[in-house]
PDB file of C-alpha atoms in Angstrom:
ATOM      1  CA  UNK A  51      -0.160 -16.952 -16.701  1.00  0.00           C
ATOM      2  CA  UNK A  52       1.818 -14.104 -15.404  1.00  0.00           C
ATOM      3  CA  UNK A  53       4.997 -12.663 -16.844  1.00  0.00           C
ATOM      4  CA  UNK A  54       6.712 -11.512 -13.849  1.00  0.00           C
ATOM      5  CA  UNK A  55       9.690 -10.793 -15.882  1.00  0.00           C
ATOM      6  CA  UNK A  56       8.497  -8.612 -17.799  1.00  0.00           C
ATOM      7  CA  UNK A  57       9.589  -5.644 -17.603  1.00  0.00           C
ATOM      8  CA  UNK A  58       7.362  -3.574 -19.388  1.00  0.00           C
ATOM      9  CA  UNK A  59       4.701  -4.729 -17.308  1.00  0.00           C
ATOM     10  CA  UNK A  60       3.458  -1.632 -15.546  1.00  0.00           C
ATOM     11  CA  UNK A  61       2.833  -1.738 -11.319  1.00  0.00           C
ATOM     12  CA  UNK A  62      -0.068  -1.888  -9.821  1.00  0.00           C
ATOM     13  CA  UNK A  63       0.759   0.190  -6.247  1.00  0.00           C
ATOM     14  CA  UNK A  64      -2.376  -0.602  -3.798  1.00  0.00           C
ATOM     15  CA  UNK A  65      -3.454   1.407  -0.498  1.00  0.00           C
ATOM     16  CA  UNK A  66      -5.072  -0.465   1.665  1.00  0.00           C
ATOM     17  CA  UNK A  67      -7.339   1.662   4.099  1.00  0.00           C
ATOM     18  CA  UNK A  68     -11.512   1.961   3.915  1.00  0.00           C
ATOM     19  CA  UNK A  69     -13.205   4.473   2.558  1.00  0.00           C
ATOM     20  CA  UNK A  70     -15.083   7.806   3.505  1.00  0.00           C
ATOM     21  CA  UNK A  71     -14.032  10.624   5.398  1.00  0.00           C
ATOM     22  CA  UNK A  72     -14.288   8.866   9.208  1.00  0.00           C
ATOM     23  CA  UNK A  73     -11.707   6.877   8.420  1.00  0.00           C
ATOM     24  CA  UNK A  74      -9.222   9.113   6.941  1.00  0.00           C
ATOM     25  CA  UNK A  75      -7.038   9.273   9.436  1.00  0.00           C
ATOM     26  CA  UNK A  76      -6.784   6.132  11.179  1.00  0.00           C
ATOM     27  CA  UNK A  77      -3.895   3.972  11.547  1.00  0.00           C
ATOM     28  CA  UNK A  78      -5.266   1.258   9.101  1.00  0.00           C
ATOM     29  CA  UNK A  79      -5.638   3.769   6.804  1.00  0.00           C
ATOM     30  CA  UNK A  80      -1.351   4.310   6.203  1.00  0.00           C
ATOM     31  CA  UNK A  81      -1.896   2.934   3.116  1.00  0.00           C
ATOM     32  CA  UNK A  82      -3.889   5.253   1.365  1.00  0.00           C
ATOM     33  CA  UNK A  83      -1.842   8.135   2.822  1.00  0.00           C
ATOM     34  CA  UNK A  84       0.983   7.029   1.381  1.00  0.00           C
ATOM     35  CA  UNK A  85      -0.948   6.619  -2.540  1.00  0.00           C
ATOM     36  CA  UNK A  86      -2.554   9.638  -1.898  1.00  0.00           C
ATOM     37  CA  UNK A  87       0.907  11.429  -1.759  1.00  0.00           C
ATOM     38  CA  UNK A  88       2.597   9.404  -4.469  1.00  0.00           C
ATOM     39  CA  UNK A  89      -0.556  10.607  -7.045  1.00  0.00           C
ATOM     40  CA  UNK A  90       0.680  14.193  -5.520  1.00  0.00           C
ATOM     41  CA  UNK A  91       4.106  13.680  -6.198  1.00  0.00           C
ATOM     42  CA  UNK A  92       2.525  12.594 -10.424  1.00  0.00           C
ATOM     43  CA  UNK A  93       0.829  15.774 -10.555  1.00  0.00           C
ATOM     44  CA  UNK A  94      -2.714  12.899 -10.609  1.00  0.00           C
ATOM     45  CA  UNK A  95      -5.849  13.050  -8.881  1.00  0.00           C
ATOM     46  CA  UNK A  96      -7.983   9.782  -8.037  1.00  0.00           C
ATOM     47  CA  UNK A  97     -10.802   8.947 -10.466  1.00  0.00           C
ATOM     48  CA  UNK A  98     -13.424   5.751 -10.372  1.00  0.00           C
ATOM     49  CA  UNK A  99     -12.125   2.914 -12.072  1.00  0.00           C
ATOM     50  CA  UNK A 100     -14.261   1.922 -14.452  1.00  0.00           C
ATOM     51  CA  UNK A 101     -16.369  -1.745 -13.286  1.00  0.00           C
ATOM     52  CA  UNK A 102     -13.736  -2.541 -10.364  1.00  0.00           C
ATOM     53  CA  UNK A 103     -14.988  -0.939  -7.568  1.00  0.00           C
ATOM     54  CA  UNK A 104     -11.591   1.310  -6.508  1.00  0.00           C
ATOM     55  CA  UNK A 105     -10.106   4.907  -7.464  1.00  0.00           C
ATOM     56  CA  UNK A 106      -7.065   4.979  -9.564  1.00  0.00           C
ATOM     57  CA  UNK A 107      -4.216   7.468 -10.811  1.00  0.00           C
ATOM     58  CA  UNK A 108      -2.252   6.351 -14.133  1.00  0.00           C
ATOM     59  CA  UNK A 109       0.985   7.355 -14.333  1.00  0.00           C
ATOM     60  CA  UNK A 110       4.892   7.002 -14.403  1.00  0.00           C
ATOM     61  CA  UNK A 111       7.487   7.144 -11.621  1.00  0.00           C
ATOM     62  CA  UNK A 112      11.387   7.300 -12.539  1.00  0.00           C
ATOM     63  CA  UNK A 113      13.939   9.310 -14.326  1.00  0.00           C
ATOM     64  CA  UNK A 114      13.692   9.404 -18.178  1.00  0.00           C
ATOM     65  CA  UNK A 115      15.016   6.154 -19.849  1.00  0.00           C
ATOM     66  CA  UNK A 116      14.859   2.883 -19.014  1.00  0.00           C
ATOM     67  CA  UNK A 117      14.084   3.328 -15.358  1.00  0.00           C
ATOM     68  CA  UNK A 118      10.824   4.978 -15.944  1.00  0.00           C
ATOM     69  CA  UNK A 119       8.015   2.746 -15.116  1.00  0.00           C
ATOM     70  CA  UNK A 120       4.359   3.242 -15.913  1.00  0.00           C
ATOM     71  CA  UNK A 121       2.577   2.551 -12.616  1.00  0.00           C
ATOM     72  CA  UNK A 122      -1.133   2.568 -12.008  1.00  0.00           C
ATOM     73  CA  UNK A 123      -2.382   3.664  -7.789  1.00  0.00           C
ATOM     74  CA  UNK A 124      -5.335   2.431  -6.346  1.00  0.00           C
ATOM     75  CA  UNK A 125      -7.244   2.676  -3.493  1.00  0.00           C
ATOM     76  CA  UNK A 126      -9.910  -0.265  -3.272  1.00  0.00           C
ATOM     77  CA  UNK A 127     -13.857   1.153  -2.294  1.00  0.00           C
ATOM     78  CA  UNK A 128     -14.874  -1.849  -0.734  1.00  0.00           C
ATOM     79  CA  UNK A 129     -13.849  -1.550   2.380  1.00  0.00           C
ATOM     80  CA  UNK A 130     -10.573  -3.262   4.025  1.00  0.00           C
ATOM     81  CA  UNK A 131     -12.108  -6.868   4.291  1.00  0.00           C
ATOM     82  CA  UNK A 132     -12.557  -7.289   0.827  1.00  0.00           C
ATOM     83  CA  UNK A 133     -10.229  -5.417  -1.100  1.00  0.00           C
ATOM     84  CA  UNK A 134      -8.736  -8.661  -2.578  1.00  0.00           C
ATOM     85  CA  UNK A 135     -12.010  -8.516  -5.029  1.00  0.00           C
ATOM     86  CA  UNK A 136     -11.410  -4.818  -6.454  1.00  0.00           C
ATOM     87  CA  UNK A 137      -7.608  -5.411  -6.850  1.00  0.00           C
ATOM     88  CA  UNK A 138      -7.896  -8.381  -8.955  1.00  0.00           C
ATOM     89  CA  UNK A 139     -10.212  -6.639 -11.253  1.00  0.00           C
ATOM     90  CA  UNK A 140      -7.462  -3.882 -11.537  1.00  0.00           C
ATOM     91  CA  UNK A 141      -5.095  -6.219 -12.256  1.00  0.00           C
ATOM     92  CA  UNK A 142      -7.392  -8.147 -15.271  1.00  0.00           C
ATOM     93  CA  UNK A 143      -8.154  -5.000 -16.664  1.00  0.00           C
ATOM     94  CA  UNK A 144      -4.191  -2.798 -16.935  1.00  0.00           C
ATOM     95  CA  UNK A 145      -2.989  -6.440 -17.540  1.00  0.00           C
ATOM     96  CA  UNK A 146      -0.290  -6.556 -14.256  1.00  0.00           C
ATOM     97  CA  UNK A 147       1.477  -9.283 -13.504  1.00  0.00           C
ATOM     98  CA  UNK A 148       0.898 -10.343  -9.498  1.00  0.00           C
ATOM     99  CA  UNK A 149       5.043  -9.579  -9.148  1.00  0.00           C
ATOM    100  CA  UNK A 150       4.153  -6.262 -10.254  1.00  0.00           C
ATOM    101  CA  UNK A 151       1.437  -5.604  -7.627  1.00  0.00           C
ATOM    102  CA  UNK A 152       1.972  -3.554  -4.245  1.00  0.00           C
ATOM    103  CA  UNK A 153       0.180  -3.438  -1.048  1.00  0.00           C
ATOM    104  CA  UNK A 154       1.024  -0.903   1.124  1.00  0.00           C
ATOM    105  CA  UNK A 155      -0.275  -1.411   4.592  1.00  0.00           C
ATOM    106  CA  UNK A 156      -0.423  -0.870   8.521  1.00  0.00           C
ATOM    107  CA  UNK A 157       1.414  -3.396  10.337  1.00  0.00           C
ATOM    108  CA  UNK A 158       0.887  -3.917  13.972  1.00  0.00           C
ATOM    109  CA  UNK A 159       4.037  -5.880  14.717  1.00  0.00           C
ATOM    110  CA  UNK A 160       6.789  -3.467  13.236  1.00  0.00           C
ATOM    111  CA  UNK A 161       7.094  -0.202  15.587  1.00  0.00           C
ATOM    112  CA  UNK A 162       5.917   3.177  14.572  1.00  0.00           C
ATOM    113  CA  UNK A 163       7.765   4.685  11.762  1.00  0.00           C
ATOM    114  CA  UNK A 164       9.571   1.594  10.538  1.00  0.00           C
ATOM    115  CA  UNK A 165       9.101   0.011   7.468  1.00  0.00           C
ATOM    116  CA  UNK A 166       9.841  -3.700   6.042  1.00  0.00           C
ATOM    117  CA  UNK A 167       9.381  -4.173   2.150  1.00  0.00           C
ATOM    118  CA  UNK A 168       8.433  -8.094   1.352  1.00  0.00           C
ATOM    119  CA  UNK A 169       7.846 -10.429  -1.288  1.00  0.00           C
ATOM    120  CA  UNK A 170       5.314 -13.272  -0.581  1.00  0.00           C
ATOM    121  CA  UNK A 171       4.695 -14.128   2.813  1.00  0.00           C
ATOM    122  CA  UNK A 172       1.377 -14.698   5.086  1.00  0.00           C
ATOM    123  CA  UNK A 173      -1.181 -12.253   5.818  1.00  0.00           C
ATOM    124  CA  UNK A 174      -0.260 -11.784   9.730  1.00  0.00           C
ATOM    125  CA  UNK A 175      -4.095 -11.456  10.678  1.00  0.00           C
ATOM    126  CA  UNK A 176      -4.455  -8.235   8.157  1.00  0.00           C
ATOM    127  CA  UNK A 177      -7.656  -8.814   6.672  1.00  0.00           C
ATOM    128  CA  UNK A 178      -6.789  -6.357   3.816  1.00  0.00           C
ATOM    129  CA  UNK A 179      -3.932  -8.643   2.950  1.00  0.00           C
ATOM    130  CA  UNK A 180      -6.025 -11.535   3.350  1.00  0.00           C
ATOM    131  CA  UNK A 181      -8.384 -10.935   0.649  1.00  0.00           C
ATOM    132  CA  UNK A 182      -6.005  -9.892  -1.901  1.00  0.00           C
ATOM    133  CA  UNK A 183      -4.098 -13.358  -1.219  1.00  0.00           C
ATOM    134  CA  UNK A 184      -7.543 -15.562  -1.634  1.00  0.00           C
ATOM    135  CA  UNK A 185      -8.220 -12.980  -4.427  1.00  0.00           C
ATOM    136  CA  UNK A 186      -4.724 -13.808  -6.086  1.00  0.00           C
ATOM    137  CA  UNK A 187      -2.601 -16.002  -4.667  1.00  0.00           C
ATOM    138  CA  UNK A 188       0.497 -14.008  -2.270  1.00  0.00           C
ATOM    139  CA  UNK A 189       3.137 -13.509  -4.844  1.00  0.00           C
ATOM    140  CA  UNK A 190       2.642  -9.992  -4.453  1.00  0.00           C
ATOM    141  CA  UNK A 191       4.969  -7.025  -2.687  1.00  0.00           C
ATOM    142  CA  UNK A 192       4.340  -5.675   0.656  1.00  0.00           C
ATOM    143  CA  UNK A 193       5.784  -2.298   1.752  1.00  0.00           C
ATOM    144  CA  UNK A 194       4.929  -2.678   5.712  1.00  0.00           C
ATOM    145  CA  UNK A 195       4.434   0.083   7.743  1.00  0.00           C
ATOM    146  CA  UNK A 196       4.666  -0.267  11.196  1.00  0.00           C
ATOM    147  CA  UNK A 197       1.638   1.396  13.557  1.00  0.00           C
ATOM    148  CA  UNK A 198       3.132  -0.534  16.539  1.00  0.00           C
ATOM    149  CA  UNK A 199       0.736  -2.881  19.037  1.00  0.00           C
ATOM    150  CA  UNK A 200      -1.980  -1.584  20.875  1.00  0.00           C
ATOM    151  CA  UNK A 201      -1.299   0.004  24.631  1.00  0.00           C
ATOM    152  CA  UNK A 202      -2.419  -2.412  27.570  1.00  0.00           C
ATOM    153  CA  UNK A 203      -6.034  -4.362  27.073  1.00  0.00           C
ATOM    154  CA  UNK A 204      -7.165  -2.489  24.286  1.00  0.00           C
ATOM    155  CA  UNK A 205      -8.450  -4.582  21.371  1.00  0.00           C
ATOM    156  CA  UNK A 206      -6.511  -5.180  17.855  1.00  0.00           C
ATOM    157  CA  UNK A 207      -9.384  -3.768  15.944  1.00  0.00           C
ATOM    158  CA  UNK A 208     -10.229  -0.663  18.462  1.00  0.00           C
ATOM    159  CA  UNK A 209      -6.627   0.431  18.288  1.00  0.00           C
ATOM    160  CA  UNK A 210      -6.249   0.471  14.162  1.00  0.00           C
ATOM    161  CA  UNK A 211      -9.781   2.262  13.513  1.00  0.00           C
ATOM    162  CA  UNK A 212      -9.027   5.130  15.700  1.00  0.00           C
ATOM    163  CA  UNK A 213      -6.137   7.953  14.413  1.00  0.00           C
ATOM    164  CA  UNK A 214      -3.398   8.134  14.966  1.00  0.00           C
ATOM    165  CA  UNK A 215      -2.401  10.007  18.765  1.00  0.00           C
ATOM    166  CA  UNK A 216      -0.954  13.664  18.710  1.00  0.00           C
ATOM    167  CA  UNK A 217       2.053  12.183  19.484  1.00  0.00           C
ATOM    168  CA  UNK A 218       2.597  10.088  16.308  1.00  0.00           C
ATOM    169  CA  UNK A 219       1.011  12.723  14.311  1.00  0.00           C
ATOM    170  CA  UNK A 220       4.012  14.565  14.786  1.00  0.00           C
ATOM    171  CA  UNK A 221       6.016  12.082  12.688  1.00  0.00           C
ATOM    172  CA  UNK A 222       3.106  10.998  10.467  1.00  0.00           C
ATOM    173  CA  UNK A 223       3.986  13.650   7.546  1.00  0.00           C
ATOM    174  CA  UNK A 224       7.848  11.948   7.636  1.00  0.00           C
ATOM    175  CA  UNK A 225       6.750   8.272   8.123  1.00  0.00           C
ATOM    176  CA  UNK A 226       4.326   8.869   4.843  1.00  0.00           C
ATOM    177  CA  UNK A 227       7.169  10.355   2.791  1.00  0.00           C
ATOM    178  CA  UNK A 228       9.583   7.251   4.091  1.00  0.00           C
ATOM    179  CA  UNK A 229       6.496   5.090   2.795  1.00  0.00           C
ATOM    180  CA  UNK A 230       6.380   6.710  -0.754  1.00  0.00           C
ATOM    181  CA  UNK A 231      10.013   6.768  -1.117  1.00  0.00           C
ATOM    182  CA  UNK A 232      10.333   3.532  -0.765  1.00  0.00           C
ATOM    183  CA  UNK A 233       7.579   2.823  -3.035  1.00  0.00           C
ATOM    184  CA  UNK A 234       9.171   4.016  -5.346  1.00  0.00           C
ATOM    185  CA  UNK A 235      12.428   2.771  -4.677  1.00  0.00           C
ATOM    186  CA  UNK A 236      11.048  -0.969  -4.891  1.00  0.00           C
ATOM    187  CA  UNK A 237       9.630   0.051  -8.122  1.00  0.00           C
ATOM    188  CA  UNK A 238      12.422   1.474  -9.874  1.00  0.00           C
ATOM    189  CA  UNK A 239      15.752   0.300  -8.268  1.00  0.00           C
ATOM    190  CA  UNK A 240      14.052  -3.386  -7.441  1.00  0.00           C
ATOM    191  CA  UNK A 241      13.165  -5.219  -4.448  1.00  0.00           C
ATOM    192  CA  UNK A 242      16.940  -6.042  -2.886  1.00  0.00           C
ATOM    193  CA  UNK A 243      17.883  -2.249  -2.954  1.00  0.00           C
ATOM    194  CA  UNK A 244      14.258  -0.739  -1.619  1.00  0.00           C
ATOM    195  CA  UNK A 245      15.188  -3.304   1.252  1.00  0.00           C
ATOM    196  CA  UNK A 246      18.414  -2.232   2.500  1.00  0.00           C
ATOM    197  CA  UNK A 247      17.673   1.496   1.949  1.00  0.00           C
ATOM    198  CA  UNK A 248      14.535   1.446   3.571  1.00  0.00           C
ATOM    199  CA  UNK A 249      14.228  -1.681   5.971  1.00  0.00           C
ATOM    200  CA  UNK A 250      13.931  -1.009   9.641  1.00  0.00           C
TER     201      UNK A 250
END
């Protein structure tokens, strides 16, 4: 059973995105960007996890004292679709309860730039999301970050596997940093004041 108020639990803080270097910089891949700076910001670099098939960084986020929390980023291997499988084995093994856990992901109906931070909720067609909730049930956080929808007829899954236009790139670097603020916000300061700092 999980202890969600526990609050020596550490955080679990998951990218969502797919793996290898094509991918890198495509929209659906937000969510690692925004890991990838957070493990920056810890002074960590990504290493295999063990069995789970994912890349980690252990660490802590927060001032000294009581606000300091130890966290644990991931970024799941296994490709969007099934992320929900490398996740739970992340959470098993650092012991995290699912109120602890983070997904940080594109979201086609928020505009560029914005962000929403959730708790619960449905997976909106995401199939990252998806798999994490038939992995563990959907108690988990969300920090949304909104990619926008896709321009005339082009198809949902065309638009989020290509990067992100020269235009947005301009505001990517900014957007990212929002995204990893807010993180940590959510961690430290809690859900209600991450929300009204950061929702848009």
């Amino acid at each position: 059973m999980d202890v969600t108020t526990d609050a020596g639990a550490p955080w679990l803080i998951v990218g969502l995105g797919n793996p290898g270097p094509e991918y890198a910089m495509n929209r659906h891949n937000v969510g690692f960007m925004v890991v990838d700076l957070l493990a920056e910001r810890m002074g960590g670099r990504f290493k295999r996890a063990g069995k789970a098939q994912a890349q980690v960084v252990e660490g802590r986020i927060g001032p000294p004292g009581p606000a300091n929390r130890r966290v644990i980023l991931a970024k799941p291997m296994s490709f969007m679709n099934l992320s929900g499988g490398p996740v739970n084995a992340l959470r098993d093994f650092y012991k995290v309860p699912v109120a602890h856990i983070v997904a940080v992901h594109d979201e086609l109906d928020i505009d560029y730039g914005a962000l929403r931070l959730k708790l619960g909720g449905g997976d909106n067609g995401h199939n990252g999301l998806k798999s994490m909730t038939k992995a563990m049930g959907s108690d988990y956080h969300r920090v949304r970050c909104g990619i926008g929808r896709p321009p005339g007829r082009m198809q949902v899954a065309d638009f989020v596997l290509k990067d992100f236009s020269s235009a947005e790139r301009k505001e990517l670097d900014w957007f990212v940093d929002r995204a990893a603020d807010a993180v940590e916000c959510l961690v430290i300061e809690g859900l209600e004041r991450a929300q009204g700092t950061y929702n848009s």
